[in-house]
Coordinates of C-alpha atoms in Angstrom, one line a residue:
X1 CA -13.0 8.8 -0.6
X2 CA -13.8 5.5 1.2
X3 CA -15.8 4.9 4.3
X4 CA -16.2 1.2 5.0
X5 CA -19.0 -0.2 7.2
X6 CA -18.3 -3.0 9.7
X7 CA -21.6 -4.7 9.5
X8 CA -24.2 -6.0 12.0
X9 CA -22.8 -9.5 12.3
X10 CA -20.1 -8.0 14.5
X11 CA -22.9 -7.3 17.0
X12 CA -22.8 -11.0 17.6
X13 CA -20.5 -10.9 20.6
X14 CA -21.7 -13.8 22.6
X15 CA -21.4 -17.5 23.4
X16 CA -22.6 -20.1 25.9
X17 CA -23.7 -19.2 29.5
X18 CA -26.2 -19.8 32.3
X19 CA -29.7 -18.4 32.8
X20 CA -32.7 -19.3 34.9
X21 CA -35.5 -21.2 33.1
X22 CA -39.0 -19.8 32.8
X23 CA -42.2 -21.5 32.0
X24 CA -43.1 -21.5 28.3
X25 CA -45.1 -23.6 25.8
X26 CA -43.3 -26.0 23.4
X27 CA -44.0 -23.5 20.6
X28 CA -42.5 -20.6 22.4
X29 CA -38.8 -19.8 23.0
X30 CA -36.8 -17.3 25.0
X31 CA -34.1 -16.0 22.6
X32 CA -31.1 -14.7 24.4
X33 CA -27.3 -14.5 24.2
X34 CA -25.3 -17.0 26.2
X35 CA -21.7 -16.5 27.4
X36 CA -19.1 -18.8 28.9
X37 CA -15.8 -17.6 30.2
X38 CA -12.7 -18.3 28.0
X39 CA -14.8 -19.2 24.9
X40 CA -13.4 -17.8 21.7
X41 CA -14.9 -17.4 18.2
X42 CA -14.4 -15.7 14.9
X43 CA -16.8 -13.6 12.8
X44 CA -16.0 -13.2 9.1
X45 CA -18.2 -11.0 6.9
X46 CA -17.9 -10.4 3.2
X47 CA -19.3 -7.2 1.8
X48 CA -20.0 -6.3 -1.8
X49 CA -20.3 -2.5 -2.0
X50 CA -20.7 0.2 -4.7
X51 CA -19.7 3.8 -3.8
X52 CA -21.1 6.8 -5.5
X53 CA -19.7 10.4 -5.0
X54 CA -22.2 13.1 -6.0
X55 CA -24.3 10.6 -8.0
X56 CA -21.4 9.2 -10.0
X57 CA -20.1 5.7 -9.5
X58 CA -16.6 6.0 -7.9
X59 CA -15.7 2.4 -7.3
X60 CA -16.9 -1.1 -6.5
X61 CA -15.3 -2.7 -3.4
X62 CA -15.2 -6.1 -1.8
X63 CA -14.6 -5.7 1.9
X64 CA -13.7 -8.4 4.4
X65 CA -14.4 -7.7 8.0
X66 CA -12.8 -10.1 10.5
X67 CA -13.2 -10.3 14.2
X68 CA -11.7 -12.6 16.8
X69 CA -13.3 -12.5 20.2
X70 CA -12.6 -14.0 23.6
X71 CA -15.1 -14.0 26.5
X72 CA -12.8 -13.0 29.5
X73 CA -15.5 -12.7 32.2
X74 CA -19.2 -13.4 32.9
X75 CA -20.9 -11.6 35.7
X76 CA -23.7 -12.7 38.0
X77 CA -26.3 -11.2 35.7
X78 CA -25.1 -13.3 32.7
X79 CA -23.4 -10.4 30.9
X80 CA -20.3 -11.4 29.0
X81 CA -17.1 -9.2 28.8
X82 CA -15.4 -9.5 25.5
X83 CA -11.8 -8.7 24.4
X84 CA -11.9 -8.4 20.6
X85 CA -9.6 -7.8 17.7
X86 CA -11.2 -6.4 14.5
X87 CA -9.6 -6.2 11.0
X88 CA -11.0 -4.7 7.8
X89 CA -9.4 -5.1 4.4
X90 CA -10.7 -3.9 1.0
X91 CA -10.1 -4.6 -2.6
X92 CA -11.7 -2.3 -5.2
X93 CA -11.8 -1.3 -8.8
X94 CA -10.3 2.0 -7.8
X95 CA -7.1 0.3 -6.6
X96 CA -6.8 -3.2 -8.2
X97 CA -3.1 -3.7 -7.6
X98 CA -3.3 -6.6 -5.2
X99 CA -4.5 -10.1 -6.3
X100 CA -4.9 -11.3 -2.8
X101 CA -6.4 -9.7 0.3
X102 CA -4.0 -7.5 2.2
X103 CA -4.1 -7.5 6.0
X104 CA -5.8 -4.3 6.9
X105 CA -5.9 -2.0 9.9
X106 CA -6.5 -3.6 13.3
X107 CA -8.9 -2.3 16.0
X108 CA -8.9 -3.5 19.6
X109 CA -12.2 -3.3 21.5
X110 CA -13.5 -4.3 24.9
X111 CA -17.1 -4.3 26.0
X112 CA -19.9 -5.9 28.1
X113 CA -23.0 -7.3 26.4
X114 CA -26.0 -8.6 28.3
X115 CA -28.3 -11.6 27.5
X116 CA -30.8 -9.4 25.6
X117 CA -28.0 -8.0 23.4
X118 CA -27.4 -4.5 24.9
X119 CA -23.8 -3.2 24.7
X120 CA -21.8 -1.3 27.3
X121 CA -18.7 0.1 25.6
X122 CA -16.5 3.1 26.1
X123 CA -16.2 5.8 23.4
X124 CA -12.5 5.1 22.8
X125 CA -13.5 2.0 21.0
X126 CA -14.8 2.2 17.4
X127 CA -15.8 -1.4 16.9
X128 CA -18.3 -2.9 16.4
X129 CA -20.1 -0.4 14.3
X130 CA -23.7 -1.8 14.6
X131 CA -24.7 -2.1 18.3
X132 CA -27.7 -3.5 20.1
X133 CA -28.7 -5.7 17.1
X134 CA -30.2 -8.1 17.5
X135 CA -31.9 -7.2 20.8
X136 CA -34.5 -9.6 22.2
X137 CA -37.5 -8.9 24.4
X138 CA -37.8 -10.3 27.9
X139 CA -40.5 -12.7 27.0
X140 CA -41.0 -15.9 25.2
X141 CA -41.5 -15.7 21.4
X142 CA -43.4 -17.8 18.9
X143 CA -43.2 -17.8 15.1
X144 CA -44.8 -14.7 13.7
X145 CA -44.2 -12.5 16.7
X146 CA -42.8 -9.0 16.1
X147 CA -41.1 -6.4 18.3
X148 CA -39.2 -3.2 18.1
X149 CA -36.0 -2.1 19.9
X150 CA -33.6 0.8 19.8
X151 CA -30.0 0.5 18.5
X152 CA -27.3 2.7 17.0
X153 CA -24.5 2.7 14.5
X154 CA -21.1 4.0 15.6
X155 CA -19.2 5.4 12.6
X156 CA -15.4 6.0 12.6
X157 CA -14.9 9.3 10.8
X158 CA -11.4 10.2 12.2
X159 CA -9.6 10.0 8.9
X160 CA -12.3 11.4 6.7
X161 CA -13.7 14.2 8.8
X162 CA -11.2 14.4 11.8
X163 CA -13.9 13.5 14.3
X164 CA -12.1 12.0 17.4
X165 CA -14.9 9.8 18.8
X166 CA -17.5 7.5 17.1
X167 CA -20.4 9.3 15.5
X168 CA -23.5 7.6 16.8
X169 CA -26.5 7.3 14.6
X170 CA -29.6 6.1 16.4
X171 CA -32.4 3.9 14.9
X172 CA -35.3 1.8 15.9
X173 CA -35.2 -1.7 14.5
X174 CA -38.3 -3.8 13.7
X175 CA -37.9 -7.6 14.3
X176 CA -40.0 -10.6 13.2
X177 CA -39.5 -14.3 14.2
X178 CA -40.1 -15.6 10.7
X179 CA -39.8 -19.4 11.1
X180 CA -37.7 -22.3 12.3
X181 CA -35.4 -23.8 9.7
X182 CA -33.3 -26.9 9.6
X183 CA -29.7 -26.4 8.3
X184 CA -26.1 -27.0 9.1
X185 CA -23.9 -24.9 11.3
X186 CA -21.3 -22.6 9.8
X187 CA -18.4 -24.0 11.8
X188 CA -16.2 -26.9 10.7
X189 CA -18.4 -29.4 12.5
X190 CA -21.3 -28.7 10.1
X191 CA -23.8 -30.1 12.6
X192 CA -27.5 -30.3 11.7
X193 CA -29.4 -27.6 13.6
X194 CA -32.8 -26.0 13.9
X195 CA -32.3 -22.3 13.5
X196 CA -34.7 -19.5 14.5
X197 CA -34.8 -17.2 11.4
X198 CA -35.2 -13.6 12.5
X199 CA -35.7 -10.6 10.1
X200 CA -34.4 -7.2 11.2
X201 CA -35.1 -3.9 9.4
X202 CA -34.2 -0.4 10.3
X203 CA -33.9 3.0 8.7
X204 CA -31.4 5.8 9.5
X205 CA -31.9 9.5 9.5
X206 CA -29.6 11.7 11.7
X207 CA -28.8 15.3 11.5
X208 CA -25.3 16.0 13.0
X209 CA -24.7 18.9 15.3
X210 CA -23.3 22.1 13.7
X211 CA -19.5 21.8 13.9
X212 CA -17.6 24.3 16.1
X213 CA -14.8 24.7 13.5
X214 CA -15.5 26.3 10.1
X215 CA -12.5 24.7 8.4
X216 CA -12.9 21.5 6.4
X217 CA -16.0 19.6 5.4
X218 CA -18.4 17.8 7.9
X219 CA -21.3 15.4 7.7
X220 CA -24.6 17.2 8.2
X221 CA -27.0 14.3 7.5
X222 CA -26.8 10.5 7.6
X223 CA -29.5 8.4 5.9
X224 CA -30.0 4.8 5.0
X225 CA -31.4 1.4 5.7
X226 CA -30.5 -2.1 6.6
X227 CA -32.5 -5.3 5.9
X228 CA -31.1 -8.4 7.6
X229 CA -31.9 -12.0 8.0
X230 CA -30.3 -13.8 10.9
X231 CA -30.1 -17.5 11.4
X232 CA -30.1 -17.8 15.2
X233 CA -28.8 -20.8 17.2
X234 CA -30.7 -20.6 20.4
X235 CA -29.0 -23.7 21.8
X236 CA -25.7 -21.9 21.8
X237 CA -27.1 -18.4 22.2
X238 CA -25.5 -16.9 19.2
X239 CA -25.9 -16.0 15.5
X240 CA -24.7 -18.8 13.2
X241 CA -24.8 -16.8 10.0
X242 CA -26.6 -13.9 8.4
X243 CA -27.2 -11.8 5.3
X244 CA -28.0 -8.2 4.6
X245 CA -28.7 -5.6 2.0
X246 CA -28.0 -1.9 2.9
X247 CA -27.6 1.7 1.9
X248 CA -25.9 4.5 3.7
X249 CA -26.1 8.1 2.3
X250 CA -23.9 10.9 3.8
X251 CA -24.4 14.5 3.0
X252 CA -21.9 17.2 4.0
X253 CA -22.2 20.9 4.8
X254 CA -20.5 21.8 1.5
X255 CA -23.1 19.8 -0.5
X256 CA -21.2 16.6 -1.2
X257 CA -23.0 13.3 -1.2
X258 CA -21.4 9.9 -0.5
X259 CA -23.6 6.9 -1.3
X260 CA -22.7 3.3 -0.1
X261 CA -24.9 0.4 -1.1
X262 CA -24.6 -3.3 -1.5
X263 CA -25.0 -6.7 0.2
X264 CA -23.2 -8.6 3.0
X265 CA -23.1 -12.1 4.4
X266 CA -21.3 -13.5 7.4
X267 CA -20.4 -16.6 9.4
X268 CA -19.6 -17.2 13.0
X269 CA -17.2 -20.1 13.9
X270 CA -15.5 -21.4 17.0
X271 CA -11.9 -20.3 17.3
X272 CA -9.0 -22.2 18.7
X273 CA -5.7 -20.6 19.7
X274 CA -2.9 -22.3 17.9
X275 CA 0.4 -20.8 19.3
X276 CA 0.7 -23.3 22.2
X277 CA 4.0 -24.9 23.2
X278 CA 2.6 -28.3 22.2
X279 CA 1.6 -27.1 18.7
X280 CA 4.9 -25.4 18.1
X281 CA 6.8 -28.6 19.1
X282 CA 4.5 -30.7 16.9
X283 CA 5.1 -28.4 13.9
X284 CA 8.8 -28.4 14.5
X285 CA 8.8 -32.2 14.5
X286 CA 6.8 -32.4 11.3
X287 CA 9.2 -30.0 9.5
X288 CA 12.1 -32.1 10.7
X289 CA 10.5 -35.3 9.6
X290 CA 9.7 -33.8 6.1
X291 CA 13.3 -32.6 5.9
X292 CA 12.3 -29.0 5.0
X293 CA 15.4 -26.8 5.1
X294 CA 15.7 -23.2 6.2
X295 CA 12.4 -23.2 8.0
X296 CA 11.8 -22.3 11.7
X297 CA 8.7 -22.1 14.0
X298 CA 8.0 -19.4 16.6
X299 CA 5.1 -18.0 18.7
X300 CA 4.6 -14.5 17.3
X301 CA 2.3 -11.6 18.3
X302 CA -0.3 -12.8 15.8
X303 CA -0.1 -16.6 16.3
X304 CA 2.0 -19.6 15.3
X305 CA 4.5 -18.5 12.6
X306 CA 6.4 -20.7 10.2
X307 CA 9.3 -18.7 8.8
X308 CA 10.6 -19.8 5.3
X309 CA 14.1 -18.3 5.1
X310 CA 16.2 -17.7 2.0
X311 CA 13.1 -18.3 -0.1
X312 CA 13.9 -18.4 -3.8
X313 CA 12.1 -16.7 -6.7
X314 CA 12.9 -16.4 -10.3
X315 CA 15.4 -13.5 -11.1
X316 CA 13.9 -10.0 -10.6
X317 CA 10.4 -11.4 -10.0
X318 CA 8.0 -12.6 -7.4
X319 CA 7.4 -16.0 -9.2
X320 CA 8.3 -18.9 -7.0
X321 CA 10.9 -21.4 -8.2
X322 CA 9.6 -25.0 -8.6
X323 CA 11.8 -26.1 -5.7
X324 CA 10.2 -23.6 -3.4
X325 CA 6.7 -24.6 -4.5
X326 CA 7.6 -28.1 -3.4
X327 CA 8.7 -26.7 0.0
X328 CA 5.4 -24.7 0.3
X329 CA 3.4 -27.8 -0.7
X330 CA 5.0 -29.8 2.2
X331 CA 4.3 -26.9 4.6
X332 CA 0.7 -26.9 3.4
X333 CA 0.2 -30.4 4.8
X334 CA 0.9 -28.9 8.2
X335 CA -1.4 -25.9 7.6
X336 CA -4.3 -28.3 6.7
X337 CA -4.3 -29.5 10.3
X338 CA -5.6 -26.1 11.4
X339 CA -8.7 -24.2 10.5
X340 CA -7.6 -20.7 11.5
X341 CA -7.1 -18.0 8.9
X342 CA -3.6 -17.4 7.5
X343 CA -1.4 -14.3 7.2
X344 CA 1.5 -14.4 4.7
X345 CA 4.1 -11.7 5.3
X346 CA 7.0 -10.9 2.9
X347 CA 10.4 -9.6 4.0
X348 CA 13.5 -8.6 2.0
X349 CA 17.2 -8.0 2.6
X350 CA 18.3 -4.4 2.7
X351 CA 19.0 -3.9 -1.0
X352 CA 17.7 -1.1 -3.2
X353 CA 15.4 1.7 -2.1
X354 CA 12.9 1.3 0.7
X355 CA 10.1 1.7 -1.8
X356 CA 11.4 -1.1 -4.1
X357 CA 11.9 -3.4 -1.0
X358 CA 8.4 -2.7 0.1
X359 CA 6.9 -3.5 -3.3
X360 CA 8.9 -6.7 -3.7
X361 CA 8.0 -7.9 -0.2
X362 CA 4.3 -7.4 -1.0
X363 CA 4.6 -9.2 -4.3
X364 CA 6.4 -12.2 -2.8
X365 CA 3.9 -12.5 0.0
X366 CA 1.1 -12.4 -2.6
X367 CA 2.9 -15.1 -4.7
X368 CA 3.0 -17.5 -1.7
X369 CA -0.6 -16.7 -0.7
X370 CA -1.8 -17.3 -4.3
X371 CA 0.0 -20.6 -4.5
X372 CA -1.7 -21.7 -1.2
X373 CA -5.0 -20.7 -2.7
X374 CA -4.3 -22.5 -5.9
X375 CA -3.6 -25.8 -4.1
X376 CA -6.7 -25.2 -2.0
X377 CA -5.2 -24.9 1.4
X378 CA -7.5 -21.9 2.0
X379 CA -9.9 -19.9 -0.2
X380 CA -9.1 -16.3 -0.8
X381 CA -11.4 -15.1 2.0
X382 CA -9.3 -16.9 4.7
X383 CA -5.8 -15.9 3.7
X384 CA -4.3 -12.4 3.9
X385 CA -1.0 -10.8 2.9
X386 CA 1.3 -8.1 4.2
X387 CA 4.7 -6.7 3.2
X388 CA 7.4 -5.3 5.5
X389 CA 10.2 -4.5 3.0
X390 CA 13.5 -4.6 4.8
X391 CA 12.2 -3.1 8.0
X392 CA 12.1 -6.2 10.2
X393 CA 15.5 -8.0 9.8
X394 CA 16.2 -11.2 11.8
X395 CA 19.9 -11.1 11.0
X396 CA 22.7 -8.8 9.9
X397 CA 22.5 -7.4 6.3
X398 CA 26.3 -7.0 6.4
X399 CA 26.9 -10.6 5.4
X400 CA 25.3 -12.9 2.8
X401 CA 24.3 -15.5 5.4
X402 CA 22.3 -12.8 7.2
X403 CA 20.8 -11.4 4.0
X404 CA 19.6 -14.9 3.1
X405 CA 17.8 -15.2 6.4
X406 CA 16.2 -11.8 5.9
X407 CA 14.9 -12.8 2.5
X408 CA 12.0 -14.7 3.9
X409 CA 8.2 -15.3 3.8
X410 CA 6.4 -16.0 7.1
X411 CA 3.2 -18.0 7.2
X412 CA 1.2 -17.3 10.4
X413 CA -1.7 -19.3 11.6
X414 CA -3.7 -16.5 13.1
X415 CA -4.7 -16.3 16.7
X416 CA -6.0 -12.7 16.4

């Protein structure tokens, strides 16, 4: 059993905005979220987690949590309305079949968040998990100041316990303005900044209501803690990066225990949408200038997609031919012009069983992704894979020319 936590960095749904100035000394600061309409950013957190079931180690997991967010409105009170897409993927010692990170399940979410950090979000949305963290007081702060504020975690237990809405676990967090620290921003600009370093600690203890149904198992108690350090950029009104150690212990009515513990770190970076008409035209021209055959460019649901058709592998394998590596290497020069994450999707012609087509498509996507990692186009935390088997043809499988088109790998510069 796996229950993955989407960590507190995703509570950083913010960006530039406007707020009235208040008198304060040079050593005091009003810390607050700032929003600006149409700003976009990405949050990427990496979690290293061990899972015990009834006291016995079940598996170790590395979890990548990815969110892309756009501020679509800012109201007169300075609240920002966010439209967000969340994705979680996991590799573990329990299921070590993939060498690259597969693109996981997507979650859409929409919510308001005010300047202090308080969310207003409907129960139909399960992300973000940690809410109202950080939450700042309505007064100026100086180094050494402490404060407390209420928050909650919203756990998605639909698959594990068939609970249709988020299970909300309340807590009271303790904050401390630890120090100011010089460093470099997490985005590609790597600007020198003065960050406000904030520590956040909270413990969890929550007894769930008795279930109405007597069938199945249900959580009766949730316990745990989170210790976080946040590097806050008050000029932008946002988190720049953060780290955490945590533990979550779930007890069920039947006496089972599920123990999740580990560490996490995250970065917040500005995000640029790539699938514009100008960019598509520019990429098409570069492909033509490089004389790369059997390659097309389109705007897809996920971003700007470069489709490599009739891609060639060694017989009965997912190992790229040297000629195809040269083709991918040329395409990599285009990819290096963009900083967004990449999604590599594999497709096959309709041959063999659906199961064999699915496996082959996944393996071939992984092969291309691993090659891009090997030549340092992206590291393994910024490139994801997905296989579709023969389910998404772009031509008829009745003729060889159509089957050649369907044997393809698509490289998408992600806009979600």
